[in-house]
Amino acid sequence: MARYGEFPGARPRRLRTSAAMRRLVAETRLDPAQMILPAFVREGISSPQAVSSMPGVVQHTRDTLRKAAAEAASAGVGGIMLFGVPEVKDAVGSQGTDPDGILQQAIRDVVAEVGDSMVVMSDLCLDEFTDHGHCGVLDAEGRVDNDATLERYAEMAQVQADAGVHVVGPSGMMDGQVGVVREALDEIGKQDVAILAYTAKYSSAFFGPFREAVNSGLKGDRKAYQQDPANARESLRELALDLAEGADMVMVKPALPYLDVLTKVAESVDVPVAAYQVSGEYAMVEAAAANGWIDRERAITETLTSIHRAGANMILTYWATEVAQNL
């Protein structure tokens, strides 16, 4: 008789014999509370506008955003991340710091709709609000001015906090952004507003469909401030800086192309770790499924499971409500 630990005594397939057995011994489990729904709200529209490169995703009106938030909360989704798309954009992103700008209105709407049943988050970046599409203000030579941009981020943090947001997500990859945002929030007595730091955000080809979703007018690229896809150790330096500046949670973005970075980050910290399954990741699965090349539902579950398995406590995904309803 073979000893246990050797074939034929040892047979790992015993634990794969049925759906019930596989469910019982599963090492990684998805939960609706882990999901964060990114949502776009656009000023000046009377009905939702489809994002052609992201089937099933829309630019919401304020009313339909409230309904989407309520549906997500009812499904048990843990959070919603709001992005605003204004009618008018300018060089400094003025609408991003207008207390009555579309993003601040949306924050108030969603907080009123879902209260504390779901965490309301807001993107803290200028790219949706600038006519040039960059994440900051430009200097005389057309380069993003890091320190001038930080001043704008401080203003954005305060108006978003005043609107009632629970978590701000500074995503522009400016040096010092987390510390400046923390100080700005504390100055106005908003110590309870948390910061989800976009710690490792790469200059990625997978952001393409998002540009349509926010009507981006980007000229050039963001390689001078977003991370180089070739670098992994650099993320740990960014991580140390964000934590030292007061980040409450940290993020890796995109998710699937950077699972190795996600694991390194998760193994290095004692704060919650998020990953953003970005627009290009979403679009690839939807396009392949529409062509009959892959099983859509299985692919969605597999991608999200891999992100959680790699170390993400929270996942921003455009499938958040659908997945939560099906779990």
Short mmCIF file of C-alpha atoms in Angstrom, two decimals:
data_model
loop_
_atom_site.label_atom_id
_atom_site.label_comp_id
_atom_site.label_asym_id
_atom_site.label_seq_id
_atom_site.Cartn_x
_atom_site.Cartn_y
_atom_site.Cartn_z
CA MET A 1 0.00 0.00 0.00
CA ALA A 2 1.38 3.41 -0.96
CA ARG A 3 2.21 5.80 1.83
CA TYR A 4 0.15 8.94 2.12
CA GLY A 5 2.03 11.75 0.43
CA GLU A 6 2.84 9.62 -2.59
CA PHE A 7 0.71 8.52 -5.50
CA PRO A 8 -1.47 6.44 -5.50
CA GLY A 9 -2.18 7.12 -1.82
CA ALA A 10 -2.12 10.89 -2.30
CA ARG A 11 -4.74 12.10 -4.76
CA PRO A 12 -5.34 15.88 -4.76
CA ARG A 13 -8.23 15.29 -7.17
CA ARG A 14 -10.30 13.98 -4.25
CA LEU A 15 -10.87 17.63 -3.30
CA ARG A 16 -12.12 18.51 -6.80
CA THR A 17 -14.73 15.81 -7.26
CA SER A 18 -17.88 17.96 -7.05
CA ALA A 19 -19.06 21.54 -7.00
CA ALA A 20 -19.91 21.16 -3.32
CA MET A 21 -16.41 19.86 -2.53
CA ARG A 22 -14.71 22.61 -4.52
CA ARG A 23 -16.84 25.23 -2.79
CA LEU A 24 -16.01 23.75 0.63
CA VAL A 25 -12.24 23.87 0.16
CA ALA A 26 -12.00 27.10 -1.84
CA GLU A 27 -9.10 29.24 -0.59
CA THR A 28 -10.35 32.53 -2.05
CA ARG A 29 -13.94 33.76 -1.78
CA LEU A 30 -15.48 36.85 -3.31
CA ASP A 31 -17.90 38.89 -1.24
CA PRO A 32 -20.14 41.78 -2.31
CA ALA A 33 -18.69 43.94 0.47
CA GLN A 34 -15.30 43.79 -1.27
CA MET A 35 -16.67 45.41 -4.42
CA ILE A 36 -16.51 49.11 -5.29
CA LEU A 37 -18.54 50.39 -8.23
CA PRO A 38 -16.94 53.16 -10.34
CA ALA A 39 -19.69 55.43 -11.68
CA PHE A 40 -19.73 58.42 -14.00
CA VAL A 41 -22.14 61.34 -13.73
CA ARG A 42 -22.35 63.85 -16.56
CA GLU A 43 -23.63 67.38 -16.41
CA GLY A 44 -26.20 68.61 -18.91
CA ILE A 45 -27.76 65.34 -20.10
CA SER A 46 -31.37 64.26 -19.67
CA SER A 47 -30.85 60.51 -20.07
CA PRO A 48 -27.94 58.11 -19.55
CA GLN A 49 -25.36 58.11 -22.33
CA ALA A 50 -23.80 54.78 -23.29
CA VAL A 51 -20.01 54.48 -23.28
CA SER A 52 -19.46 52.69 -26.59
CA SER A 53 -16.14 51.13 -25.63
CA MET A 54 -17.54 49.79 -22.34
CA PRO A 55 -20.75 47.87 -23.08
CA GLY A 56 -23.19 48.17 -20.21
CA VAL A 57 -21.51 51.27 -18.72
CA VAL A 58 -23.13 54.70 -19.00
CA GLN A 59 -22.58 58.31 -18.13
CA HIS A 60 -25.36 58.85 -15.62
CA THR A 61 -27.68 61.73 -15.01
CA ARG A 62 -27.95 62.74 -11.38
CA ASP A 63 -31.24 60.84 -11.11
CA THR A 64 -30.00 57.63 -12.70
CA LEU A 65 -26.85 57.78 -10.59
CA ARG A 66 -28.98 57.79 -7.46
CA LYS A 67 -30.84 54.73 -8.74
CA ALA A 68 -27.58 52.94 -9.60
CA ALA A 69 -26.21 53.69 -6.15
CA ALA A 70 -29.36 52.40 -4.48
CA GLU A 71 -29.25 49.21 -6.58
CA ALA A 72 -25.60 48.65 -5.66
CA ALA A 73 -26.28 49.22 -1.98
CA SER A 74 -29.22 46.81 -2.09
CA ALA A 75 -26.94 44.16 -3.61
CA GLY A 76 -24.46 44.59 -0.77
CA VAL A 77 -21.76 46.37 -2.76
CA GLY A 78 -19.26 47.88 -0.35
CA GLY A 79 -18.58 51.22 -2.01
CA ILE A 80 -19.06 53.50 -4.98
CA MET A 81 -16.37 55.67 -6.58
CA LEU A 82 -17.75 58.79 -8.29
CA PHE A 83 -16.33 60.56 -11.33
CA GLY A 84 -17.79 63.85 -12.59
CA VAL A 85 -18.00 64.96 -16.21
CA PRO A 86 -18.71 68.72 -16.48
CA GLU A 87 -20.17 70.57 -19.45
CA VAL A 88 -17.39 73.16 -19.41
CA LYS A 89 -13.71 72.41 -18.93
CA ASP A 90 -10.82 74.84 -18.61
CA ALA A 91 -7.06 74.88 -18.12
CA VAL A 92 -7.18 74.64 -14.31
CA GLY A 93 -10.23 72.39 -13.90
CA SER A 94 -12.35 75.01 -12.19
CA GLN A 95 -15.41 72.77 -11.98
CA GLY A 96 -13.46 70.36 -9.80
CA THR A 97 -13.36 72.87 -6.96
CA ASP A 98 -16.75 74.51 -7.48
CA PRO A 99 -18.97 73.55 -4.52
CA ASP A 100 -21.81 73.28 -7.02
CA GLY A 101 -19.78 71.36 -9.62
CA ILE A 102 -21.27 68.15 -10.96
CA LEU A 103 -19.07 65.88 -8.83
CA GLN A 104 -19.93 67.67 -5.60
CA GLN A 105 -23.63 67.57 -6.50
CA ALA A 106 -23.32 63.86 -7.19
CA ILE A 107 -21.64 63.25 -3.84
CA ARG A 108 -24.50 64.97 -2.04
CA ASP A 109 -27.06 63.04 -4.09
CA VAL A 110 -25.52 59.63 -3.43
CA VAL A 111 -24.89 60.25 0.28
CA ALA A 112 -28.53 61.31 0.60
CA GLU A 113 -29.61 58.18 -1.25
CA VAL A 114 -27.55 55.49 0.47
CA GLY A 115 -26.43 57.16 3.71
CA ASP A 116 -23.97 54.96 5.55
CA SER A 117 -25.16 51.71 3.95
CA MET A 118 -22.38 52.03 1.39
CA VAL A 119 -19.05 53.90 1.44
CA VAL A 120 -19.21 56.91 -0.90
CA MET A 121 -15.88 57.69 -2.53
CA SER A 122 -14.82 60.40 -4.96
CA ASP A 123 -12.04 60.64 -7.49
CA LEU A 124 -9.74 63.49 -6.53
CA CYS A 125 -8.05 64.46 -9.77
CA LEU A 126 -8.26 67.21 -12.36
CA ASP A 127 -8.25 65.16 -15.57
CA GLU A 128 -12.05 65.07 -15.85
CA PHE A 129 -12.19 68.85 -15.48
CA THR A 130 -9.27 70.19 -17.56
CA ASP A 131 -9.59 70.98 -21.26
CA HIS A 132 -6.12 69.51 -21.89
CA GLY A 133 -7.00 66.27 -20.08
CA HIS A 134 -3.99 66.16 -17.78
CA CYS A 135 -4.23 65.40 -14.08
CA GLY A 136 -2.86 68.78 -13.05
CA VAL A 137 -2.29 72.37 -14.06
CA LEU A 138 0.32 73.09 -16.71
CA ASP A 139 3.33 75.37 -16.54
CA ALA A 140 4.45 77.79 -19.26
CA GLU A 141 6.12 74.96 -21.16
CA GLY A 142 3.06 72.71 -21.09
CA ARG A 143 4.34 70.34 -18.41
CA VAL A 144 2.26 69.32 -15.39
CA ASP A 145 3.32 71.52 -12.48
CA ASN A 146 3.44 69.20 -9.47
CA ASP A 147 3.31 71.76 -6.66
CA ALA A 148 0.77 74.06 -8.28
CA THR A 149 -1.40 70.98 -8.81
CA LEU A 150 -1.17 70.10 -5.13
CA GLU A 151 -2.78 73.42 -4.28
CA ARG A 152 -5.72 72.50 -6.50
CA TYR A 153 -5.94 69.05 -4.92
CA ALA A 154 -6.17 70.60 -1.47
CA GLU A 155 -9.14 72.69 -2.64
CA MET A 156 -10.76 69.65 -4.24
CA ALA A 157 -10.40 67.62 -1.06
CA GLN A 158 -12.15 70.29 0.97
CA VAL A 159 -15.12 70.77 -1.35
CA GLN A 160 -15.60 67.02 -1.70
CA ALA A 161 -15.45 66.61 2.08
CA ASP A 162 -17.91 69.46 2.55
CA ALA A 163 -20.24 67.66 0.15
CA GLY A 164 -20.23 64.68 2.50
CA VAL A 165 -17.90 62.16 0.89
CA HIS A 166 -16.59 59.35 3.09
CA VAL A 167 -13.35 58.64 1.20
CA VAL A 168 -11.31 60.68 -1.27
CA GLY A 169 -9.12 59.01 -3.87
CA PRO A 170 -6.23 61.23 -5.00
CA SER A 171 -5.35 59.59 -8.32
CA GLY A 172 -3.12 62.08 -10.13
CA MET A 173 0.23 60.61 -9.04
CA MET A 174 1.62 63.96 -7.94
CA ASP A 175 4.49 63.76 -5.46
CA GLY A 176 3.23 64.69 -1.99
CA GLN A 177 -0.47 64.48 -2.87
CA VAL A 178 -1.53 62.31 0.07
CA GLY A 179 0.10 64.55 2.67
CA VAL A 180 -1.34 67.71 1.16
CA VAL A 181 -4.83 66.20 1.00
CA ARG A 182 -4.62 64.94 4.59
CA GLU A 183 -3.56 68.36 5.83
CA ALA A 184 -6.31 70.08 3.85
CA LEU A 185 -8.97 67.78 5.28
CA ASP A 186 -7.73 68.17 8.83
CA GLU A 187 -7.67 71.96 8.47
CA ILE A 188 -11.45 72.03 8.04
CA GLY A 189 -12.20 69.47 10.73
CA LYS A 190 -12.71 66.52 8.36
CA GLN A 191 -10.43 64.12 10.19
CA ASP A 192 -12.90 61.28 9.63
CA VAL A 193 -12.69 61.49 5.83
CA ALA A 194 -10.36 58.68 4.75
CA ILE A 195 -7.81 58.67 1.94
CA LEU A 196 -7.59 55.84 -0.58
CA ALA A 197 -4.19 56.50 -2.14
CA TYR A 198 -3.64 55.58 -5.77
CA THR A 199 -0.21 54.35 -4.77
CA ALA A 200 0.87 52.36 -7.81
CA LYS A 201 -0.85 53.80 -10.85
CA TYR A 202 0.82 52.89 -14.09
CA SER A 203 0.88 54.69 -17.42
CA SER A 204 -1.21 51.99 -19.01
CA ALA A 205 -2.71 51.25 -22.41
CA PHE A 206 -5.66 49.76 -20.53
CA PHE A 207 -7.04 53.18 -19.59
CA GLY A 208 -8.28 53.89 -23.12
CA PRO A 209 -12.05 53.35 -22.70
CA PHE A 210 -12.06 55.43 -19.52
CA ARG A 211 -11.05 58.45 -21.59
CA GLU A 212 -14.32 58.13 -23.50
CA ALA A 213 -16.25 57.75 -20.26
CA VAL A 214 -15.00 61.11 -18.95
CA ASN A 215 -14.95 62.90 -22.34
CA SER A 216 -11.20 63.34 -21.98
CA GLY A 217 -9.43 65.86 -24.17
CA LEU A 218 -5.99 64.49 -23.32
CA LYS A 219 -3.17 65.81 -25.44
CA GLY A 220 0.04 63.86 -25.16
CA ASP A 221 0.48 61.24 -22.45
CA ARG A 222 0.95 60.90 -18.69
CA LYS A 223 4.26 59.08 -18.66
CA ALA A 224 5.98 61.89 -16.77
CA TYR A 225 3.87 61.32 -13.66
CA GLN A 226 2.26 57.88 -13.86
CA GLN A 227 4.54 54.91 -13.28
CA ASP A 228 6.52 53.10 -15.95
CA PRO A 229 5.04 49.61 -16.56
CA ALA A 230 8.60 48.23 -16.51
CA ASN A 231 9.07 49.06 -12.81
CA ALA A 232 7.96 47.11 -9.75
CA ARG A 233 10.33 48.17 -6.95
CA GLU A 234 9.35 51.77 -7.61
CA SER A 235 5.87 50.92 -6.36
CA LEU A 236 7.25 50.06 -2.94
CA ARG A 237 8.91 53.47 -2.76
CA GLU A 238 5.60 55.13 -3.66
CA LEU A 239 3.92 52.94 -1.05
CA ALA A 240 6.30 54.00 1.72
CA LEU A 241 5.78 57.67 0.86
CA ASP A 242 1.97 57.39 0.81
CA LEU A 243 1.88 55.60 4.15
CA ALA A 244 4.22 58.16 5.71
CA GLU A 245 1.92 60.93 4.44
CA GLY A 246 -1.18 59.40 6.02
CA ALA A 247 -2.83 57.07 3.51
CA ASP A 248 -5.58 54.99 5.14
CA MET A 249 -5.82 52.57 2.21
CA VAL A 250 -3.67 51.98 -0.86
CA MET A 251 -4.37 50.94 -4.44
CA VAL A 252 -2.76 49.28 -7.42
CA LYS A 253 -4.09 50.29 -10.85
CA PRO A 254 -4.57 48.54 -13.29
CA ALA A 255 -5.14 45.15 -11.68
CA LEU A 256 -4.58 42.13 -13.96
CA PRO A 257 -1.37 43.32 -15.69
CA TYR A 258 0.11 44.15 -12.26
CA LEU A 259 -0.84 41.22 -10.03
CA ASP A 260 2.82 40.82 -9.11
CA VAL A 261 2.91 44.42 -7.88
CA LEU A 262 -0.38 43.92 -6.04
CA THR A 263 1.07 40.94 -4.17
CA LYS A 264 4.23 42.86 -3.24
CA VAL A 265 2.15 45.75 -1.92
CA ALA A 266 -0.24 43.49 0.01
CA GLU A 267 2.64 41.65 1.65
CA SER A 268 4.26 44.94 2.72
CA VAL A 269 1.44 46.74 4.53
CA ASP A 270 -1.03 46.49 7.39
CA VAL A 271 -3.63 48.77 5.77
CA PRO A 272 -6.41 47.69 3.39
CA VAL A 273 -5.31 47.18 -0.22
CA ALA A 274 -7.47 47.93 -3.26
CA ALA A 275 -7.03 47.13 -6.92
CA TYR A 276 -8.81 48.78 -9.84
CA GLN A 277 -9.98 46.49 -12.62
CA VAL A 278 -9.81 49.24 -15.20
CA SER A 279 -11.84 50.06 -18.29
CA GLY A 280 -9.59 48.20 -20.73
CA GLU A 281 -9.71 45.04 -18.65
CA TYR A 282 -13.50 45.28 -18.59
CA ALA A 283 -13.75 46.03 -22.31
CA MET A 284 -11.55 43.08 -23.32
CA VAL A 285 -13.74 40.57 -21.50
CA GLU A 286 -16.95 42.10 -22.83
CA ALA A 287 -15.64 42.19 -26.41
CA ALA A 288 -14.36 38.62 -26.32
CA ALA A 289 -17.60 37.40 -24.79
CA ALA A 290 -19.69 39.26 -27.37
CA ASN A 291 -17.77 37.40 -30.07
CA GLY A 292 -18.38 34.06 -28.40
CA TRP A 293 -14.70 33.52 -27.69
CA ILE A 294 -14.99 33.16 -23.90
CA ASP A 295 -17.64 32.39 -21.28
CA ARG A 296 -18.48 35.86 -19.95
CA GLU A 297 -19.64 34.95 -16.44
CA ARG A 298 -16.78 32.55 -15.81
CA ALA A 299 -14.25 35.06 -17.10
CA ILE A 300 -15.62 37.81 -14.84
CA THR A 301 -15.45 35.58 -11.78
CA GLU A 302 -12.00 34.29 -12.67
CA THR A 303 -10.52 37.75 -13.14
CA LEU A 304 -11.96 39.04 -9.88
CA THR A 305 -10.88 35.94 -7.98
CA SER A 306 -7.32 36.33 -9.28
CA ILE A 307 -7.24 39.95 -8.09
CA HIS A 308 -8.48 39.00 -4.63
CA ARG A 309 -6.12 36.00 -4.51
CA ALA A 310 -3.18 38.29 -5.31
CA GLY A 311 -3.91 40.36 -2.21
CA ALA A 312 -6.69 42.90 -2.83
CA ASN A 313 -9.13 43.41 0.04
CA MET A 314 -11.24 45.66 -2.20
CA ILE A 315 -11.78 45.63 -5.97
CA LEU A 316 -13.03 48.51 -8.08
CA THR A 317 -14.90 46.88 -10.93
CA TYR A 318 -17.61 47.97 -13.34
CA TRP A 319 -19.25 44.58 -12.72
CA ALA A 320 -19.61 45.26 -8.98
CA THR A 321 -23.42 45.29 -8.81
CA GLU A 322 -23.86 42.37 -11.22
CA VAL A 323 -21.35 40.23 -9.37
CA ALA A 324 -22.76 41.13 -5.97
CA GLN A 325 -26.24 40.14 -7.11
CA ASN A 326 -24.95 36.78 -8.32
CA LEU A 327 -22.84 35.83 -5.31
#
